[in-house]
Amino acid sequence: MKAVLVSKDLNLRMKARSIGIVAEDYITDKVVNIDIFEKENEVFEEVDPELIDRIYSSKEEGVPREEFEFGDFIRANQCFLLKSDRNSVLARYNPFTRTVKKVTKHRSYGIEPRNVEQMFALEVLRDPDIKLVALTGKAGTGKTLLALAAALAQMNEYKQILLARPIVALSNKDIGFFTGRCPGKSGSLYATSF
């Protein structure tokens, strides 16, 4: 029987090969279809202004999905912009209640969203019915900060909050180093790889 070491750790694979152990990268985690990631937020135009008014007046309940003409263009927990000739609203489809409700600007643990994308992220991160949220975006857009702020704002609901960062960079590229002050040593700098 042939044994193969499968690991994302390049150094471990090199050590294994040096002593004659067959080693390979874990390749089933590669994203094949990148079209599943939205490039920008969905905008539905020419929506009945009365429906938008009802979304504003309904507060938390929302408006039943059946009253909108989305067709198959809407997914569970999707956030989008609804526009009419006289008003607009940031909204989200809640699959649990089958309603479209207004997305409001929430403050979580002192952190306030600075743009529409961050408002949408906090909206889904703060919903206890959503068990897993995946945020994608460029470095520095606040994904980790928003996730941590939302978790801390709900810390009474959980026994433990874990913050995990990948130890292996995506596409096997170096993640880089973030410099900062070393705690307890005034003026010292340290580098930490994330």
C-alpha positions as a LaTeX table, in Angstrom:
\begin{tabular}{lrrr}
\hline
Residue & $x$ (\AA) & $y$ (\AA) & $z$ (\AA) \\
\hline
Met1 & 0.00 & 0.00 & 0.00 \\
Lys2 & 1.41 & 3.39 & $-1.02$ \\
Ala3 & 1.27 & 6.26 & 1.47 \\
Val4 & 1.05 & 9.86 & 0.25 \\
Leu5 & 1.47 & 12.93 & 2.46 \\
Val6 & $-1.09$ & 15.56 & 1.44 \\
Ser7 & $-0.45$ & 19.01 & 2.91 \\
Lys8 & $-0.72$ & 22.72 & 2.12 \\
Asp9 & 2.56 & 23.22 & 4.01 \\
Leu10 & 5.26 & 23.59 & 1.35 \\
Asn11 & 8.13 & 23.16 & 3.84 \\
Leu12 & 6.66 & 19.90 & 5.16 \\
Arg13 & 6.25 & 18.57 & 1.60 \\
Met14 & 9.86 & 19.40 & 0.80 \\
Lys15 & 11.10 & 17.65 & 3.97 \\
Ala16 & 8.98 & 14.60 & 3.18 \\
Arg17 & 10.33 & 14.37 & $-0.36$ \\
Ser18 & 13.90 & 14.70 & 0.91 \\
Ile19 & 13.47 & 11.49 & 2.94 \\
Gly20 & 11.65 & 9.64 & 0.17 \\
Ile21 & 8.01 & 10.14 & 1.17 \\
Val22 & 5.65 & 10.96 & $-1.68$ \\
Ala23 & 4.05 & 14.35 & $-0.96$ \\
Glu24 & 1.56 & 16.48 & $-2.83$ \\
Asp25 & $-0.46$ & 19.66 & $-2.44$ \\
Tyr26 & $-4.10$ & 19.56 & $-1.39$ \\
Ile27 & $-5.69$ & 20.65 & $-4.68$ \\
Thr28 & $-9.43$ & 20.14 & $-4.20$ \\
Asp29 & $-9.71$ & 23.53 & $-2.49$ \\
Lys30 & $-9.06$ & 25.41 & $-5.72$ \\
Val31 & $-11.89$ & 27.62 & $-6.95$ \\
Val32 & $-12.76$ & 26.57 & $-10.49$ \\
Asn33 & $-15.72$ & 28.82 & $-11.23$ \\
Ile34 & $-14.90$ & 32.39 & $-10.21$ \\
Asp35 & $-18.17$ & 33.62 & $-11.73$ \\
Ile36 & $-19.95$ & 32.66 & $-8.49$ \\
Phe37 & $-18.37$ & 35.71 & $-6.84$ \\
Glu38 & $-20.31$ & 38.85 & $-7.60$ \\
Lys39 & $-18.26$ & 41.72 & $-8.95$ \\
Glu40 & $-20.68$ & 44.35 & $-7.70$ \\
Asn41 & $-24.00$ & 44.70 & $-5.97$ \\
Glu42 & $-27.18$ & 43.85 & $-7.83$ \\
Val43 & $-29.38$ & 46.84 & $-8.72$ \\
Phe44 & $-33.05$ & 46.31 & $-9.56$ \\
Glu45 & $-34.46$ & 49.32 & $-11.39$ \\
Glu46 & $-38.01$ & 50.38 & $-12.23$ \\
Val47 & $-39.35$ & 48.91 & $-8.99$ \\
Asp48 & $-42.83$ & 50.05 & $-7.98$ \\
Pro49 & $-42.31$ & 53.07 & $-5.66$ \\
Glu50 & $-45.17$ & 51.86 & $-3.47$ \\
Leu51 & $-43.24$ & 48.64 & $-2.70$ \\
Ile52 & $-40.21$ & 50.68 & $-1.65$ \\
Asp53 & $-42.44$ & 52.83 & 0.57 \\
Arg54 & $-43.82$ & 49.65 & 2.16 \\
Ile55 & $-40.28$ & 48.39 & 2.83 \\
Tyr56 & $-39.51$ & 51.65 & 4.66 \\
Ser57 & $-42.72$ & 51.47 & 6.69 \\
Ser58 & $-42.55$ & 47.74 & 7.47 \\
Lys59 & $-39.40$ & 48.07 & 9.65 \\
Glu60 & $-38.25$ & 44.54 & 10.58 \\
Glu61 & $-41.05$ & 42.51 & 9.02 \\
Gly62 & $-40.26$ & 43.33 & 5.38 \\
Val63 & $-42.41$ & 42.83 & 2.30 \\
Pro64 & $-43.23$ & 39.33 & 0.94 \\
Arg65 & $-40.89$ & 38.29 & $-1.88$ \\
Glu66 & $-43.80$ & 37.29 & $-4.10$ \\
Glu67 & $-44.75$ & 40.95 & $-4.53$ \\
Phe68 & $-41.51$ & 41.64 & $-6.42$ \\
Glu69 & $-40.69$ & 40.61 & $-9.97$ \\
Phe70 & $-37.23$ & 39.21 & $-9.30$ \\
Gly71 & $-37.71$ & 35.98 & $-11.21$ \\
Asp72 & $-34.78$ & 33.65 & $-10.48$ \\
Phe73 & $-32.34$ & 36.54 & $-10.06$ \\
Ile74 & $-32.37$ & 36.57 & $-6.28$ \\
Arg75 & $-30.60$ & 34.22 & $-3.86$ \\
Ala76 & $-30.90$ & 33.56 & $-0.14$ \\
Asn77 & $-29.60$ & 36.46 & 1.99 \\
Gln78 & $-28.65$ & 38.45 & $-1.09$ \\
Cys79 & $-28.30$ & 42.20 & $-0.57$ \\
Phe80 & $-29.18$ & 44.62 & $-3.37$ \\
Leu81 & $-30.41$ & 48.10 & $-4.28$ \\
Leu82 & $-34.03$ & 48.68 & $-5.30$ \\
Lys83 & $-34.66$ & 51.82 & $-7.38$ \\
Ser84 & $-37.79$ & 53.47 & $-8.65$ \\
Asp85 & $-38.34$ & 56.74 & $-10.47$ \\
Arg86 & $-38.74$ & 58.59 & $-7.13$ \\
Asn87 & $-37.01$ & 56.59 & $-4.37$ \\
Ser88 & $-34.53$ & 53.80 & $-3.59$ \\
Val89 & $-33.66$ & 51.47 & $-0.73$ \\
Leu90 & $-30.87$ & 49.11 & 0.27 \\
Ala91 & $-32.51$ & 45.73 & 0.86 \\
Arg92 & $-31.89$ & 42.06 & 1.61 \\
Tyr93 & $-33.89$ & 38.94 & 0.84 \\
Asn94 & $-34.45$ & 36.90 & 3.99 \\
Pro95 & $-35.13$ & 33.27 & 2.97 \\
Phe96 & $-36.31$ & 32.30 & 6.46 \\
Thr97 & $-39.22$ & 34.76 & 6.43 \\
Arg98 & $-39.40$ & 34.92 & 2.60 \\
Thr99 & $-39.41$ & 38.72 & 2.80 \\
Val100 & $-37.44$ & 41.65 & 1.41 \\
Lys101 & $-36.43$ & 44.03 & 4.19 \\
Lys102 & $-34.54$ & 47.27 & 4.49 \\
Val103 & $-30.83$ & 47.17 & 5.31 \\
Thr104 & $-30.06$ & 49.70 & 8.01 \\
Lys105 & $-26.73$ & 51.14 & 9.07 \\
His106 & $-25.83$ & 49.27 & 12.26 \\
Arg107 & $-22.98$ & 50.09 & 14.59 \\
Ser108 & $-21.24$ & 46.99 & 15.95 \\
Tyr109 & $-18.94$ & 47.22 & 18.93 \\
Gly110 & $-18.11$ & 50.82 & 18.02 \\
Ile111 & $-17.44$ & 50.04 & 14.35 \\
Glu112 & $-19.66$ & 51.76 & 11.80 \\
Pro113 & $-19.81$ & 50.74 & 8.11 \\
Arg114 & $-18.33$ & 53.31 & 5.73 \\
Asn115 & $-19.92$ & 52.18 & 2.46 \\
Val116 & $-22.74$ & 50.07 & 1.02 \\
Glu117 & $-20.66$ & 46.89 & 0.86 \\
Gln118 & $-19.74$ & 47.16 & 4.55 \\
Met119 & $-23.41$ & 47.83 & 5.43 \\
Phe120 & $-24.39$ & 44.65 & 3.57 \\
Ala121 & $-21.60$ & 42.68 & 5.28 \\
Leu122 & $-22.66$ & 43.77 & 8.77 \\
Glu123 & $-26.30$ & 43.05 & 7.92 \\
Val124 & $-25.61$ & 39.37 & 7.25 \\
Leu125 & $-22.90$ & 39.01 & 9.91 \\
Arg126 & $-25.32$ & 40.22 & 12.60 \\
Asp127 & $-28.15$ & 37.86 & 11.59 \\
Pro128 & $-28.16$ & 34.86 & 13.99 \\
Asp129 & $-30.09$ & 32.74 & 11.46 \\
Ile130 & $-27.13$ & 32.80 & 9.05 \\
Lys131 & $-24.64$ & 30.19 & 10.22 \\
Leu132 & $-21.81$ & 30.87 & 7.75 \\
Val133 & $-20.80$ & 34.07 & 5.98 \\
Ala134 & $-18.00$ & 34.29 & 3.41 \\
Leu135 & $-16.71$ & 37.78 & 2.64 \\
Thr136 & $-14.52$ & 38.40 & $-0.39$ \\
Gly137 & $-12.77$ & 41.58 & $-1.39$ \\
Lys138 & $-9.46$ & 43.35 & $-1.72$ \\
Ala139 & $-7.05$ & 43.68 & 1.19 \\
Gly140 & $-7.85$ & 46.59 & 3.48 \\
Thr141 & $-11.60$ & 46.71 & 2.82 \\
Gly142 & $-12.47$ & 45.82 & 6.42 \\
Lys143 & $-13.56$ & 42.18 & 6.09 \\
Thr144 & $-11.76$ & 40.96 & 9.23 \\
Leu145 & $-12.60$ & 44.09 & 11.22 \\
Leu146 & $-16.32$ & 43.82 & 10.40 \\
Ala147 & $-16.42$ & 40.09 & 11.19 \\
Leu148 & $-14.71$ & 40.63 & 14.53 \\
Ala149 & $-16.90$ & 43.65 & 15.41 \\
Ala150 & $-20.07$ & 41.69 & 14.60 \\
Ala151 & $-18.85$ & 38.76 & 16.70 \\
Leu152 & $-18.00$ & 40.97 & 19.66 \\
Ala153 & $-21.38$ & 42.71 & 19.43 \\
Gln154 & $-23.00$ & 39.27 & 19.82 \\
Met155 & $-20.56$ & 37.83 & 22.37 \\
Asn156 & $-23.35$ & 37.09 & 24.88 \\
Glu157 & $-24.77$ & 34.57 & 22.40 \\
Tyr158 & $-21.62$ & 32.45 & 22.22 \\
Lys159 & $-19.22$ & 30.73 & 24.59 \\
Gln160 & $-16.16$ & 31.51 & 22.52 \\
Ile161 & $-15.05$ & 33.70 & 19.59 \\
Leu162 & $-12.16$ & 32.44 & 17.47 \\
Leu163 & $-10.33$ & 34.59 & 14.94 \\
Ala164 & $-8.47$ & 32.51 & 12.39 \\
Arg165 & $-6.32$ & 33.66 & 9.53 \\
Pro166 & $-4.97$ & 31.33 & 6.82 \\
Ile167 & $-1.44$ & 30.12 & 7.41 \\
Val168 & $-1.07$ & 29.33 & 3.72 \\
Ala169 & $-1.55$ & 32.19 & 1.30 \\
Leu170 & $-4.09$ & 31.94 & $-1.47$ \\
Ser171 & $-2.60$ & 30.86 & $-4.81$ \\
Asn172 & 0.59 & 29.96 & $-2.89$ \\
Lys173 & 1.66 & 33.63 & $-2.96$ \\
Asp174 & 3.33 & 35.22 & 0.04 \\
Ile175 & 0.82 & 36.99 & 2.28 \\
Gly176 & 3.45 & 39.45 & 3.50 \\
Phe177 & 4.23 & 41.03 & 6.80 \\
Phe178 & 2.46 & 43.66 & 8.89 \\
Thr179 & 4.70 & 45.76 & 11.10 \\
Gly180 & 3.66 & 47.16 & 14.43 \\
Arg181 & 4.78 & 48.06 & 17.93 \\
Cys182 & 5.94 & 45.28 & 20.19 \\
Pro183 & 3.81 & 45.29 & 23.36 \\
Gly184 & 5.79 & 46.12 & 26.48 \\
Lys185 & 8.88 & 47.29 & 24.61 \\
Ser186 & 8.65 & 50.97 & 23.85 \\
Gly187 & 9.81 & 51.90 & 20.38 \\
Ser188 & 10.48 & 48.34 & 19.21 \\
Leu189 & 9.05 & 47.04 & 15.96 \\
Tyr190 & 8.09 & 43.50 & 15.17 \\
Ala191 & 6.88 & 41.74 & 12.06 \\
Thr192 & 4.06 & 39.27 & 12.09 \\
Ser193 & 3.03 & 37.16 & 9.13 \\
Phe194 & $-0.74$ & 36.80 & 8.65 \\
\hline
\end{tabular}
